[in-house]
Amino acid sequence: MGAPRIVRVDPVRPEKDRLAVAVDVLRGGGIVAFPTETVYGLGAPVTRVDALIKIFRVKGRPPDNPLIVHIATWDQLHEVAVVDSDTIERLGEVWPGPVTVVLRRRRVPDVVTAGRDTVAVRMPGHPAALALIELLGEPIAAPSANKAGKPSPTAAQHVVEDLDGDVDLVVDGGETFFGVESTIVDLTGETPTLLRPGPLTVEELERVFGPVKVPDFARGLSEPDAALAPGMKYRHYAPEKPLVIVASDMAAMASALAERGLTPCMYWVGPEEPPHLDKTRVIVLGGDPYEVARNLYNGLRMLDKEDCDIGLFPAIEEKGIGLAIMNRVRKASRGSSVPI
Ligand code: TXA
Ligand code: MG
């Protein structure tokens, strides 16, 4: 136990000698948190079943929720999944990048895929993630490096807060670039199906893969069929305090709560300055949707740290990366209600 070892790397030009320390830990059966351009992952070599079981244990993750296999080369894709040349060509337009695809599985331990006949694969664009996989010489299976149900970590500090001494090493590459997890699209059916919206938008996906099905659950509006999207049934990204989405006048809602003796935390989105309201705290998320995505999980973590009783989140437009933001906020607010 005790605090994890941390090695800092330059996110753009990661130092190989520092990543070599992480590779040693991985080869020794340890588990390592590392940055990707979306969120931090908690990884082990795809063949290290003992270490992979440890990942499930320290996260508190149910064993029926499979992991993403992170690759750095096209050869590695062929080792873990069945892909035709047309799909490879299309993937070449989005990889390396913030999108995960579900494909027919080839040689991957059952613990990674939760025994399914499909596998989720991603070639991350973060230089430190790519270099780590290359140095290791085999794919890294990794979920996000948070406790199950919590917001994903967008900084090394979040990993330490959540997992502390349960992780053997943290590769600290500073804040992640996008702040929300990769887009997941299932390519095993007739039509590509969005399982989780993310930084690569539906509009961008459709340019490469043609029409994409967007089920209600991908908007965070309903529960999915567990057979299709095993991980999406769990409560997610959730702060301890109630969080509600406000489609109408936020300032009016904040004042009404303050009058009842509650202190709201108002999330602020947009280029203007937030209004100064009595007995209301403000968590500024940013002026444009990409900035909001980047600050979202830190903002959700702030809710539990701020001296307030309830979070108010403005409904934002569900296009582009806004679809990913509202999907996460809907899940984070599930079960919460305004006490007035
Ligand atoms: O950005 C990301 O995707 C980050 C970074 C670290 O890569 N990873 C991440 O992993 O968010 P995780 O485990 O928190 O979320 C992966 C999701 C889960 O909901 C899981 O159920 C789903 O991917 N998944 C994995 N394998 C699947 C499969 N074969 N079929 C359908 N969904 C799958
Ligand atoms: Mg996760």
CSV table of C-alpha atoms in Angstrom, one decimal, residues 6-11 14-15 18-19 156 170-174:
chain,number,residue,atom,x,y,z
A,6,ILE,CA,4.6,8.6,-10.1
A,7,VAL,CA,6.8,9.2,-13.2
A,8,ARG,CA,6.3,12.5,-15.0
A,9,VAL,CA,6.5,12.5,-18.8
A,10,ASP,CA,6.3,15.2,-21.4
A,11,PRO,CA,2.9,14.6,-23.0
A,14,PRO,CA,7.5,11.4,-23.7
A,15,GLU,CA,10.9,10.4,-22.4
A,18,ARG,CA,10.9,7.2,-18.0
A,19,LEU,CA,8.4,5.0,-19.9
A,156,ALA,CA,-2.8,12.0,-12.5
A,170,VAL,CA,1.1,6.4,-12.4
A,171,VAL,CA,2.6,7.9,-15.6
A,172,ASP,CA,1.8,11.6,-15.2
A,173,GLY,CA,1.4,13.3,-18.5
A,174,GLY,CA,-0.5,16.3,-17.2
